[in-house]
PDB file of C-alpha atoms in Angstrom:
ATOM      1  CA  UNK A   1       9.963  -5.844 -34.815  1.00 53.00           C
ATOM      2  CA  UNK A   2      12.899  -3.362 -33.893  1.00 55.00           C
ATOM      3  CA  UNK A   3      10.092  -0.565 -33.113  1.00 55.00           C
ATOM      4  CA  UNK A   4       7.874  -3.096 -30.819  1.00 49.00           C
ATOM      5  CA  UNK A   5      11.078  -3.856 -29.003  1.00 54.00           C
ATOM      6  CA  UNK A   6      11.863   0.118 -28.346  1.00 58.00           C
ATOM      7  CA  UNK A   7       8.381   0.744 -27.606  1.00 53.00           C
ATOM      8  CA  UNK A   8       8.396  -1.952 -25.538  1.00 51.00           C
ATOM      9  CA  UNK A   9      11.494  -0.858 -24.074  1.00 48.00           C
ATOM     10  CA  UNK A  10      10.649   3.113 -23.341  1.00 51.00           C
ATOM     11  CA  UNK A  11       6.946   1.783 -21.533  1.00 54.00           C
ATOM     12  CA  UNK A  12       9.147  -0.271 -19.234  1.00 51.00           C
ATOM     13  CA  UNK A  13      11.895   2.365 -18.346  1.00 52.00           C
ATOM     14  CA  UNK A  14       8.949   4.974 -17.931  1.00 53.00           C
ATOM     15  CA  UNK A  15       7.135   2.958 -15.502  1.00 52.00           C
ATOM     16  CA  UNK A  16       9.979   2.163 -13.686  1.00 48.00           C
ATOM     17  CA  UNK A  17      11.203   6.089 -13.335  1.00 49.00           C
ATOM     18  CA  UNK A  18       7.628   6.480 -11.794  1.00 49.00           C
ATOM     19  CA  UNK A  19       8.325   3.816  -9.640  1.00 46.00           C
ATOM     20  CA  UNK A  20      11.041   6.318  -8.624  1.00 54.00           C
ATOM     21  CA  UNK A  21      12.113   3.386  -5.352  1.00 82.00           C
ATOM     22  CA  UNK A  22      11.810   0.079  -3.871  1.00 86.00           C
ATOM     23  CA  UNK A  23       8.848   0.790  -1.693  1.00 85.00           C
ATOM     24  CA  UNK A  24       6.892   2.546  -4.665  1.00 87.00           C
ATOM     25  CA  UNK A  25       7.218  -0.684  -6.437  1.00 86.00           C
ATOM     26  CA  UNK A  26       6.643  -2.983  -3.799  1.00 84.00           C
ATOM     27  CA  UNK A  27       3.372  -1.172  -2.730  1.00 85.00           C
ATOM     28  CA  UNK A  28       2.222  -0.449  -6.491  1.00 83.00           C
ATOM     29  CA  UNK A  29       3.223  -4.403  -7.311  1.00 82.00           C
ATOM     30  CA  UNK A  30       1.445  -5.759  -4.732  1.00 83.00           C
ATOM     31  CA  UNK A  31      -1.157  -3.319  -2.520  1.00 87.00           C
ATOM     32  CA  UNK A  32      -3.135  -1.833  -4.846  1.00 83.00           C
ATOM     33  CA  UNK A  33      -4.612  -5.163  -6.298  1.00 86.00           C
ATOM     34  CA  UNK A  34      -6.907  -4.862  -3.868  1.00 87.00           C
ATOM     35  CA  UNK A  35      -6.734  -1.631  -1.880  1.00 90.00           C
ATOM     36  CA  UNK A  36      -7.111   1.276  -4.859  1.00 88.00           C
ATOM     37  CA  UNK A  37      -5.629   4.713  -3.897  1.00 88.00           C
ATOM     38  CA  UNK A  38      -8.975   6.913  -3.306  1.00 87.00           C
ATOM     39  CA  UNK A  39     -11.751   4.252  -4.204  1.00 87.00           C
ATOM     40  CA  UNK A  40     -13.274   1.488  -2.166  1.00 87.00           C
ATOM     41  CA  UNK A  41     -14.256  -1.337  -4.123  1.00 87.00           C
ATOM     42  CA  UNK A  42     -12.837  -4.822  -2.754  1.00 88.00           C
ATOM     43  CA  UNK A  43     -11.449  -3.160   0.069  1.00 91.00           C
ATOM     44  CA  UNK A  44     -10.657  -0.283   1.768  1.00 92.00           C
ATOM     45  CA  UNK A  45      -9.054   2.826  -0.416  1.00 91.00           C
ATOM     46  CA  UNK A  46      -5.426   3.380   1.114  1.00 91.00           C
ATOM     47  CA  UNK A  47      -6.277   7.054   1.862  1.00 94.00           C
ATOM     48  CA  UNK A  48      -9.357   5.814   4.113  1.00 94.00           C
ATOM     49  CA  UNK A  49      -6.899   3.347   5.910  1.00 94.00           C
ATOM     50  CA  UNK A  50      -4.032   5.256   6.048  1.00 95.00           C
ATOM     51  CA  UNK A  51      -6.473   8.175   7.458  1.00 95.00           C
ATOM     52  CA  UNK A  52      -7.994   6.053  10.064  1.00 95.00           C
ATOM     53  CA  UNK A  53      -4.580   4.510  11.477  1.00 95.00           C
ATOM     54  CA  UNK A  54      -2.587   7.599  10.826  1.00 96.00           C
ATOM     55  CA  UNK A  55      -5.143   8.935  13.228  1.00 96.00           C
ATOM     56  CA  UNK A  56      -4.227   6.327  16.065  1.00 97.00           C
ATOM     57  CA  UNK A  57      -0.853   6.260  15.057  1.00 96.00           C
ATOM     58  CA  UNK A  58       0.166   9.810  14.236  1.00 97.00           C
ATOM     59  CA  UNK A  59       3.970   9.242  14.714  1.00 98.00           C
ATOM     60  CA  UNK A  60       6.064   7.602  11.874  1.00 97.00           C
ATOM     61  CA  UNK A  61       7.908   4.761  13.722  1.00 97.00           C
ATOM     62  CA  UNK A  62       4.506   3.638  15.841  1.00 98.00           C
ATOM     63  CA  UNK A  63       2.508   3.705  12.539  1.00 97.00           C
ATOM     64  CA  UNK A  64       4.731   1.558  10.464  1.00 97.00           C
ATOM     65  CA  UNK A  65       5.297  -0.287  13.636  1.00 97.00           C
ATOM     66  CA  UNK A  66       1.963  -1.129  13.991  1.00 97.00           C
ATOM     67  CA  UNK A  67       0.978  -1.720  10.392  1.00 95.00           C
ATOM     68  CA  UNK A  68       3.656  -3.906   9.531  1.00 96.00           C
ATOM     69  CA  UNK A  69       2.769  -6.384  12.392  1.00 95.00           C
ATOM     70  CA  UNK A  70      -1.172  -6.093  11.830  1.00 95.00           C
ATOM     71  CA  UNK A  71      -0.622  -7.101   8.083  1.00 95.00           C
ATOM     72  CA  UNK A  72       1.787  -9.629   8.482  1.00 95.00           C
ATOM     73  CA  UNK A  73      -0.710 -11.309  10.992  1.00 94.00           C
ATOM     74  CA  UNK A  74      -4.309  -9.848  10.589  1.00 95.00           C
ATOM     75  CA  UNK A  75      -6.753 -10.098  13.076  1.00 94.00           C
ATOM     76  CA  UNK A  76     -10.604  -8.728  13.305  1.00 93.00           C
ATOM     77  CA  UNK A  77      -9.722  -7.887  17.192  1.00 94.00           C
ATOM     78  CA  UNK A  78      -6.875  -5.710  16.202  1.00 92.00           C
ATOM     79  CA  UNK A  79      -8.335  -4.252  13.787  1.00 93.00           C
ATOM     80  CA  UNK A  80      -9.639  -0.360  14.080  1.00 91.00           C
ATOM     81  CA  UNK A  81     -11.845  -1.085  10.881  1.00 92.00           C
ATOM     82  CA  UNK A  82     -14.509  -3.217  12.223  1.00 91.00           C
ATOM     83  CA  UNK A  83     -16.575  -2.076   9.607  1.00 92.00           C
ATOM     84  CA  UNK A  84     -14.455  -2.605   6.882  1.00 90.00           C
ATOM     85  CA  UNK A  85     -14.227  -6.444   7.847  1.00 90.00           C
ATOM     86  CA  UNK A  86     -17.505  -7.108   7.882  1.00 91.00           C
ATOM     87  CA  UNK A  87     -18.220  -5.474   5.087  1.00 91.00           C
ATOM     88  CA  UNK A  88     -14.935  -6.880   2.715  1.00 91.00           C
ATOM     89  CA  UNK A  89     -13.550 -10.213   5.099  1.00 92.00           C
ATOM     90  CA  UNK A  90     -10.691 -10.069   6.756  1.00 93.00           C
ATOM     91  CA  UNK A  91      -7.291  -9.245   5.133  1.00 92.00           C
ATOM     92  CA  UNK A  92      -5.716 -12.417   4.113  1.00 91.00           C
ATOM     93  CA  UNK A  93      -2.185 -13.686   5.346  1.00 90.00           C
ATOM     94  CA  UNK A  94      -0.067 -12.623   2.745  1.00 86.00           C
ATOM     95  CA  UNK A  95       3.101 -13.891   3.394  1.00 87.00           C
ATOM     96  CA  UNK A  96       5.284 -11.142   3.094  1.00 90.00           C
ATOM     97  CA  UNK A  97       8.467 -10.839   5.407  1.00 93.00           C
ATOM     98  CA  UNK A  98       8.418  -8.249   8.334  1.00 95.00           C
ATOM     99  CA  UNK A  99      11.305  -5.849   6.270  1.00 94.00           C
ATOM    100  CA  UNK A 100       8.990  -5.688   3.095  1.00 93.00           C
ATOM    101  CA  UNK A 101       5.988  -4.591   5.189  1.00 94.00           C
ATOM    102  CA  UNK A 102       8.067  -2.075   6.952  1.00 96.00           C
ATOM    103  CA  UNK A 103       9.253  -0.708   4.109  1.00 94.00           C
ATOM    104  CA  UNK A 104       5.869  -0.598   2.535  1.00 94.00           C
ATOM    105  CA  UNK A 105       4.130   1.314   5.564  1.00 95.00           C
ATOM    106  CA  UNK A 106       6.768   3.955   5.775  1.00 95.00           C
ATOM    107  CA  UNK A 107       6.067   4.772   2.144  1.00 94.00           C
ATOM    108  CA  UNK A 108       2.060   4.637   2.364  1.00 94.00           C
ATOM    109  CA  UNK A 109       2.885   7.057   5.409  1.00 95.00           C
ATOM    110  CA  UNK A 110       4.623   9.473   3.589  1.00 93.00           C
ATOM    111  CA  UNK A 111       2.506   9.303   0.146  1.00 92.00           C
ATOM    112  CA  UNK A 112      -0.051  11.400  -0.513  1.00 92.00           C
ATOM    113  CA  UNK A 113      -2.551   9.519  -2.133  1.00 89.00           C
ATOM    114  CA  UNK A 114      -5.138  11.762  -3.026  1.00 87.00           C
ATOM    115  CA  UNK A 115      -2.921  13.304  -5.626  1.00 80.00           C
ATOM    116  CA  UNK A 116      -3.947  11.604  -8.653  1.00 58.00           C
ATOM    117  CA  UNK A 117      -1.259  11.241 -11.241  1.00 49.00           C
ATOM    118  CA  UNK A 118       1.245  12.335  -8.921  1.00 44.00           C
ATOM    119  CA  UNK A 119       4.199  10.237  -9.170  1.00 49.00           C
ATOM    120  CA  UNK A 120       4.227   8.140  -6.394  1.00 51.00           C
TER     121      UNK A 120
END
């Protein structure tokens, strides 16, 4: 029982020093249920996303800006992924507050995702 409690104890302190912040573990807690880093499945990949509005939104501040308020109130006519709704549905209101989602697009902005296994 002792070694199941250890083990148990060294998995959670090693995820959590890959989860080296707050925004690592509120995008890997709650984003990537859906949105995978590099694959599309149930909806976009966050490197397709990210590419597409980092594109319209090259600057920090008007990208996290922008994403922040498009996810805490989604609409198809806001949208710049047309494609992407049609073929997945519209994001869903998820009812996070406007800080959380702030904090969560500045750290999809600055994380590459197409490192695989990095620690992000």
């Amino acid at each position: 029982m002792i070694n199941f409690k250890i083990t148990s104890l060294f998995i959670l302190f090693a995820s959590l020093a890959e989860a080296n912040d707050m925004s690592s573990l509120l995008f890997n807690g709650n984003c990537i249920t859906c949105h995978k880093e590099t694959q599309t499945i149930s909806a976009p990949s966050v490197v397709k996303f990210k590419e597409v509005y980092k594109s319209a939104f090259p600057v920090k501040k008007e990208f996290v800006n922008y994403m922040s308020s498009w996810v805490l109130n989604p609409k198809e006519e806001t949208s710049l992924m047309h494609h992407s709704i049609q073929k997945h549905g519209l994001m869903p209101n998820l009812s996070y507050d406007l800080d959380t989602l702030r904090e969560i697009s500045a750290y999809i902005y600055e994380t590459d995702f197409t490192k695989r296994g990095g620690k992000h």
